[in-house]
Short mmCIF file of C-alpha atoms (C1' of nucleotides) in Angstrom, two decimals:
data_model
loop_
_atom_site.label_atom_id
_atom_site.label_comp_id
_atom_site.label_asym_id
_atom_site.label_seq_id
_atom_site.Cartn_x
_atom_site.Cartn_y
_atom_site.Cartn_z
CA MET A 1 0.16 -5.10 -0.73
CA PRO A 2 -3.10 -3.90 1.05
CA GLU A 3 -4.69 -0.99 -0.47
CA LEU A 4 -7.79 0.43 -1.37
CA PRO A 5 -9.73 -2.74 -2.11
CA GLU A 6 -7.67 -4.75 0.58
CA VAL A 7 -8.23 -2.26 3.28
CA GLU A 8 -12.33 -2.73 2.06
CA THR A 9 -11.99 -6.08 2.34
CA ILE A 10 -10.86 -6.15 6.33
CA LYS A 11 -13.52 -3.82 7.10
CA ASN A 12 -15.74 -5.51 5.71
CA GLU A 13 -14.37 -9.56 7.32
CA LEU A 14 -13.94 -7.79 10.39
CA SER A 15 -16.49 -5.85 10.92
CA PRO A 16 -18.95 -8.55 12.47
CA HIS A 17 -16.59 -9.67 14.98
CA ILE A 18 -15.55 -6.83 16.32
CA ILE A 19 -18.11 -4.15 16.47
CA GLY A 20 -19.97 -3.54 19.69
CA HIS A 21 -17.13 -6.19 22.03
CA LYS A 22 -14.82 -4.22 24.34
CA ILE A 23 -11.54 -4.03 24.18
CA THR A 24 -10.40 -6.77 27.04
CA ASN A 25 -6.42 -6.65 26.88
CA VAL A 26 -3.63 -5.65 24.09
CA THR A 27 -0.50 -7.19 23.36
CA ILE A 28 2.24 -4.68 21.71
CA LEU A 29 5.01 -7.82 21.25
CA ASP A 30 7.47 -4.76 18.90
CA GLU A 31 6.60 -1.64 20.22
CA LYS A 32 8.19 -0.06 17.05
CA LEU A 33 4.22 -0.31 15.31
CA VAL A 34 3.07 1.95 18.61
CA ARG A 35 3.75 5.30 16.84
CA GLN A 36 1.67 7.43 19.23
CA PRO A 37 1.05 7.93 22.46
CA SER A 38 3.82 6.04 24.08
CA VAL A 39 3.52 2.03 24.57
CA LYS A 40 1.90 2.37 28.03
CA GLU A 41 -0.44 4.93 27.86
CA PHE A 42 -2.21 3.05 23.92
CA ARG A 43 -3.13 -0.29 25.95
CA SER A 44 -4.24 2.07 29.30
CA ARG A 45 -6.59 4.13 27.02
CA LEU A 46 -7.81 0.90 24.77
CA ILE A 47 -8.74 -2.02 28.06
CA GLY A 48 -11.76 -1.45 28.38
CA GLU A 49 -12.48 0.31 25.37
CA LYS A 50 -16.02 -0.29 23.32
CA ILE A 51 -15.16 -0.79 19.17
CA THR A 52 -17.98 1.06 18.53
CA GLY A 53 -17.92 1.30 14.50
CA ILE A 54 -15.18 0.45 11.79
CA GLU A 55 -14.87 2.91 8.62
CA ARG A 56 -11.44 3.09 5.97
CA ARG A 57 -10.66 6.06 3.88
CA GLY A 58 -7.42 6.04 1.64
CA LYS A 59 -5.70 2.31 2.87
CA TYR A 60 -5.89 3.33 6.70
CA LEU A 61 -8.84 1.63 8.74
CA ILE A 62 -10.61 3.32 11.84
CA LEU A 63 -11.67 1.68 14.67
CA GLY A 64 -14.33 4.06 16.51
CA LEU A 65 -13.96 3.51 20.45
CA SER A 66 -16.47 4.40 22.90
CA SER A 67 -14.60 7.13 24.05
CA GLY A 68 -14.90 8.77 21.15
CA GLU A 69 -10.79 8.28 20.49
CA ALA A 70 -9.89 6.00 17.74
CA LEU A 71 -7.78 3.31 17.17
CA ILE A 72 -5.82 4.36 13.73
CA ILE A 73 -4.53 1.41 11.40
CA HIS A 74 -2.48 1.71 8.30
CA LEU A 75 -0.95 -1.88 7.27
CA LYS A 76 2.21 0.16 4.64
CA MET A 77 3.64 -2.76 3.49
CA SER A 78 3.15 -6.17 4.66
CA GLY A 79 0.30 -5.70 7.18
CA SER A 80 -2.50 -8.04 7.55
CA LEU A 81 -5.15 -8.49 10.89
CA LEU A 82 -6.02 -12.11 11.25
CA LEU A 83 -8.66 -13.33 13.11
CA LYS A 84 -6.43 -16.62 14.50
CA PRO A 85 -2.81 -16.17 15.34
CA PRO A 86 -0.35 -16.81 12.08
CA GLU A 87 2.83 -19.03 12.38
CA ARG A 88 5.60 -15.83 12.33
CA PHE A 89 5.81 -12.25 12.55
CA THR A 90 2.43 -11.43 14.55
CA ARG A 91 3.84 -7.50 16.11
CA ALA A 92 0.27 -7.07 18.09
CA ILE A 93 -2.90 -8.46 19.61
CA LEU A 94 -6.19 -7.47 20.11
CA HIS A 95 -8.32 -8.90 22.77
CA LEU A 96 -11.87 -9.32 22.62
CA ASP A 97 -15.01 -9.56 25.46
CA ASN A 98 -16.29 -12.52 23.09
CA GLY A 99 -12.87 -14.19 22.20
CA THR A 100 -12.33 -12.73 19.09
CA THR A 101 -8.17 -12.18 18.81
CA VAL A 102 -6.87 -9.69 16.53
CA HIS A 103 -3.24 -10.73 15.46
CA PHE A 104 -1.46 -8.10 13.45
CA ARG A 105 0.49 -9.34 11.97
CA ASP A 106 3.38 -7.71 9.55
CA PRO A 107 6.81 -9.32 7.59
CA ARG A 108 8.37 -6.29 7.58
CA ARG A 109 7.61 -3.60 10.04
CA PHE A 110 6.31 -1.13 7.81
CA GLY A 111 2.61 -0.79 10.11
CA VAL A 112 1.18 1.76 12.74
CA MET A 113 -0.83 1.70 15.11
CA LEU A 114 -1.91 5.73 16.59
CA LEU A 115 -4.72 6.17 19.23
CA VAL A 116 -6.21 9.58 18.22
CA LYS A 117 -8.57 12.11 19.85
CA ASP A 118 -9.09 13.34 16.58
CA LYS A 119 -8.70 11.19 13.52
CA ASN A 120 -8.67 14.58 11.20
CA ALA A 121 -5.45 15.12 12.71
CA ILE A 122 -4.34 11.55 11.06
CA ILE A 123 -6.78 11.35 7.68
CA GLY A 124 -7.75 15.68 7.06
CA LYS A 125 -4.98 15.32 3.95
CA LEU A 126 -6.02 12.90 2.37
CA GLY A 127 -7.33 13.64 -1.78
CA PRO A 128 -10.67 12.33 -2.89
CA GLU A 129 -12.16 8.68 -2.23
CA PRO A 130 -11.75 7.57 -5.48
CA LEU A 131 -15.14 5.08 -5.59
CA ALA A 132 -16.98 8.35 -3.58
CA ALA A 133 -19.38 9.97 -6.12
CA GLU A 134 -17.77 13.15 -5.41
CA PHE A 135 -14.75 12.01 -7.27
CA THR A 136 -15.93 13.05 -10.92
CA PRO A 137 -14.11 13.11 -13.71
CA LYS A 138 -14.83 16.97 -13.56
CA ILE A 139 -13.42 16.93 -9.73
CA LEU A 140 -9.87 14.96 -11.64
CA ALA A 141 -9.93 16.55 -14.69
CA GLN A 142 -8.60 20.23 -12.16
CA ARG A 143 -6.43 17.97 -10.13
CA LEU A 144 -4.69 17.46 -12.95
CA LYS A 145 -4.73 20.40 -14.20
CA LYS A 146 -1.19 22.03 -13.54
CA ARG A 147 0.25 18.79 -12.65
CA THR A 148 4.11 18.58 -13.75
CA ALA A 149 5.20 15.05 -12.59
CA PRO A 150 4.30 11.10 -14.37
CA ILE A 151 0.91 10.11 -13.87
CA LYS A 152 1.85 6.97 -12.20
CA ALA A 153 2.92 9.84 -9.72
CA LEU A 154 -0.42 11.17 -9.49
CA LEU A 155 -2.35 7.99 -8.76
CA CYS A 156 0.24 6.70 -6.26
CA ASP A 157 0.01 9.67 -4.33
CA GLN A 158 -3.04 10.07 -1.61
CA GLY A 159 -2.65 13.82 -1.16
CA PHE A 160 -3.96 13.98 -5.26
CA VAL A 161 -6.54 10.49 -4.70
CA ALA A 162 -6.93 7.96 -1.45
CA GLY A 163 -6.63 4.40 -2.12
CA ILE A 164 -3.82 3.77 -5.49
CA GLY A 165 -1.36 2.15 -4.80
CA ASN A 166 1.21 0.71 -7.19
CA MET A 167 -0.47 -2.03 -8.66
CA TYR A 168 -3.94 -0.38 -9.21
CA ALA A 169 -2.76 2.29 -10.62
CA ASP A 170 -0.41 0.62 -13.20
CA GLU A 171 -4.10 -1.56 -14.24
CA ALA A 172 -5.88 1.45 -14.23
CA LEU A 173 -3.82 3.44 -16.45
CA PHE A 174 -3.45 0.17 -19.21
CA ARG A 175 -7.47 -0.50 -18.89
CA ALA A 176 -7.25 3.45 -19.63
CA GLY A 177 -4.67 3.29 -22.52
CA ILE A 178 -2.33 5.79 -21.01
CA HIS A 179 1.47 5.60 -20.82
CA PRO A 180 2.22 5.80 -16.46
CA LEU A 181 5.11 9.09 -17.83
CA ARG A 182 2.91 10.93 -19.43
CA SER A 183 2.28 14.05 -17.32
CA GLY A 184 -1.20 14.40 -15.35
CA LYS A 185 -1.73 18.25 -17.71
CA SER A 186 -1.02 16.61 -20.72
CA LEU A 187 -4.06 14.39 -20.85
CA SER A 188 -6.66 15.10 -22.54
CA GLY A 189 -10.21 15.20 -21.79
CA ALA A 190 -10.84 11.89 -23.44
CA GLU A 191 -8.42 10.19 -22.13
CA ILE A 192 -9.36 11.66 -18.04
CA GLU A 193 -12.69 9.23 -18.85
CA ARG A 194 -11.10 6.75 -19.96
CA LEU A 195 -8.51 7.21 -16.44
CA HIS A 196 -12.02 7.91 -14.47
CA HIS A 197 -13.74 5.21 -15.50
CA ALA A 198 -10.54 2.54 -15.02
CA ILE A 199 -9.64 3.96 -11.38
CA GLN A 200 -13.53 2.93 -11.04
CA GLN A 201 -13.64 -0.33 -12.62
CA THR A 202 -10.63 -1.98 -11.63
CA LEU A 203 -11.13 -0.83 -8.17
CA ARG A 204 -14.51 -2.30 -7.49
CA SER A 205 -13.55 -4.95 -9.59
CA ALA A 206 -11.00 -5.92 -7.09
CA ILE A 207 -13.10 -5.59 -3.91
CA ASN A 208 -15.83 -8.19 -5.48
CA LYS A 209 -12.06 -10.44 -5.90
CA LYS A 210 -12.00 -9.68 -2.99
CA GLY A 211 -8.64 -7.90 -2.87
CA ALA A 212 -5.12 -8.82 -4.64
CA SER A 213 -2.62 -11.49 -2.72
CA VAL A 214 0.76 -11.17 -4.34
CA GLU A 215 3.01 -11.41 -1.72
CA THR A 216 1.76 -10.90 2.53
CA TYR A 217 -1.85 -9.19 1.91
CA PHE A 218 -4.14 -12.70 3.73
CA ARG A 219 -7.87 -11.76 4.61
CA PRO A 220 -9.03 -12.10 8.36
CA ASP A 221 -9.76 -15.78 8.29
CA GLY A 222 -6.32 -16.40 6.59
CA GLN A 223 -7.43 -17.53 3.08
CA ILE A 224 -6.50 -14.63 0.04
CA GLY A 225 -7.74 -12.68 -2.61
CA THR A 226 -8.03 -13.11 -6.38
CA ALA A 227 -7.82 -10.07 -7.36
CA HIS A 228 -4.03 -10.78 -8.68
CA PHE A 229 -5.85 -13.25 -11.58
CA GLU A 230 -7.46 -10.47 -13.07
CA PHE A 231 -3.96 -7.93 -13.37
CA LYS A 232 -3.55 -7.50 -17.00
CA VAL A 233 0.51 -5.95 -16.65
CA ALA A 234 0.93 -5.12 -12.83
CA HIS A 235 4.23 -7.72 -12.19
CA LYS A 236 4.03 -9.31 -15.29
CA ARG A 237 7.50 -7.72 -16.98
CA GLY A 238 8.56 -10.29 -20.13
CA GLU A 239 4.52 -11.84 -20.13
CA LYS A 240 2.45 -10.72 -23.43
CA CYS A 241 -0.08 -7.75 -23.22
CA PRO A 242 -3.47 -9.47 -23.79
CA ASN A 243 -4.91 -7.08 -26.22
CA CYS A 244 -1.92 -6.84 -28.45
CA GLY A 245 1.31 -9.40 -27.49
CA THR A 246 4.15 -7.07 -27.32
CA PRO A 247 5.64 -8.04 -24.01
CA ILE A 248 5.14 -5.72 -20.37
CA GLN A 249 7.88 -3.52 -20.38
CA ARG A 250 9.74 -2.42 -16.52
CA ILE A 251 10.58 0.65 -15.33
CA LEU A 252 11.17 2.75 -12.35
CA ILE A 253 8.72 5.91 -11.58
CA ARG A 254 9.73 7.43 -8.06
CA ASN A 255 11.92 4.09 -7.73
CA ARG A 256 8.67 2.26 -8.03
CA GLY A 257 8.28 -0.77 -10.07
CA SER A 258 5.95 0.28 -13.19
CA TYR A 259 4.69 -1.57 -15.60
CA PHE A 260 3.14 -1.28 -18.73
CA CYS A 261 2.42 -2.70 -22.29
CA PRO A 262 4.38 0.22 -24.64
CA LYS A 263 2.36 -0.43 -27.76
CA CYS A 264 -1.79 0.33 -25.85
CA GLN A 265 -0.05 2.84 -23.77
CA LYS A 266 1.22 5.40 -25.49
CA GLY A 267 2.84 9.77 -25.35
CA ALA A 268 4.88 9.46 -23.07
"C1'" DC B 1 3.58 23.88 -3.27
"C1'" DC B 2 5.34 21.34 -5.92
"C1'" DC B 3 8.37 17.23 -7.93
"C1'" DG B 4 11.74 13.96 -7.00
"C1'" DG B 5 15.30 10.54 -4.66
"C1'" DA B 6 16.27 8.43 -0.43
"C1'" DA B 7 15.66 6.27 4.11
"C1'" DC B 8 12.76 3.33 6.27
"C1'" DC B 9 12.73 -2.74 6.91
"C1'" DT B 10 13.20 -7.80 5.74
"C1'" DG B 11 11.72 -11.98 3.47
"C1'" DA B 12 12.07 -14.57 -0.96
"C1'" DA B 13 13.99 -16.14 -5.38
"C1'" DG B 14 17.77 -16.05 -8.61
"C1'" DG B 15 21.90 -16.18 -10.01
"C1'" DC B 16 27.13 -18.21 -9.37
"C1'" DT C 1 26.14 -24.59 0.92
"C1'" DG C 2 25.47 -19.64 1.21
"C1'" DC C 3 26.56 -15.87 -0.17
"C1'" DC C 4 25.06 -11.77 -3.08
"C1'" DT C 5 21.95 -8.89 -5.48
"C1'" DT C 6 17.13 -7.84 -7.47
"C1'" DC C 7 12.47 -7.17 -6.23
"C1'" DA C 8 8.62 -5.89 -3.26
"C1'" DG C 9 6.51 -0.80 -1.78
"C1'" DG C 10 3.77 3.19 1.43
"C1'" DT C 11 4.83 6.82 4.19
"C1'" DT C 12 7.40 10.26 5.14
"C1'" DC C 13 11.71 12.77 4.86
"C1'" DC C 14 14.36 16.66 3.21
"C1'" DG C 15 16.78 19.53 -0.60
"C1'" DG C 16 16.39 21.50 -4.91
#
DNA sequence: CCCGGAACCTGAAGGC
DNA sequence: TGCCTTCAGGTTCCGG
């Protein structure tokens, strides 16, 4: 699933192929993908535009256009952006004036594209970037103060902190030795420090591995990422905890599979 | 505002 | 062979 490290990788690897190039055509094979404006207007406002920049905010990719508008892409569960045509599940294609084609592949059809004048209308509600300098243990503590929800749910809440999803939340909590059901406000200062560090280490390490290909994530050139080979608990029910050998448990939190070591992560 | 659960969506994998 | 269930989960919406 594309979370922050996967979207960051896609941004980095797509960038040299698209920056400074003009969109010559837009093929929409699944109209559900285009959230706004209408498919017709989406195409006409996009064709002829030069791509001036690409950035990531949370799990959103934002392509800046010469018109000043922004093409916002969210890959949701199963989306990828590929430079070569995949065998199946192509939902849209961007054609550029240098011959590049960007194929939006999305088996589960959750993915979204929007063309907007003001990107803040979409990304304005996101919480802090977890790898930015502004995201300090102090800020994290402040945001956790009155929250009674499970820490796992808060980490996955994009308004609380942007870019973390199910698998990296599990990995960060394991690294910090914190049980996923602990309420936000129950965490001690030392635990918040550990969690802050664990979040940044987990995400940085995954970016270095070009993301985790647990299911349908591919890099633009079709290669997989290797961050999932480093996972300690995510998607490892029944396997042994690398620290203590206790079998990894799976429980549901907010209807999401949550994996943890019941011995190393205490205090539910 | 905060919390939790349902809904959206479809393929892969395993059991019988 | 084929049917059924489970698992995967980012986001939005809704009710309490």
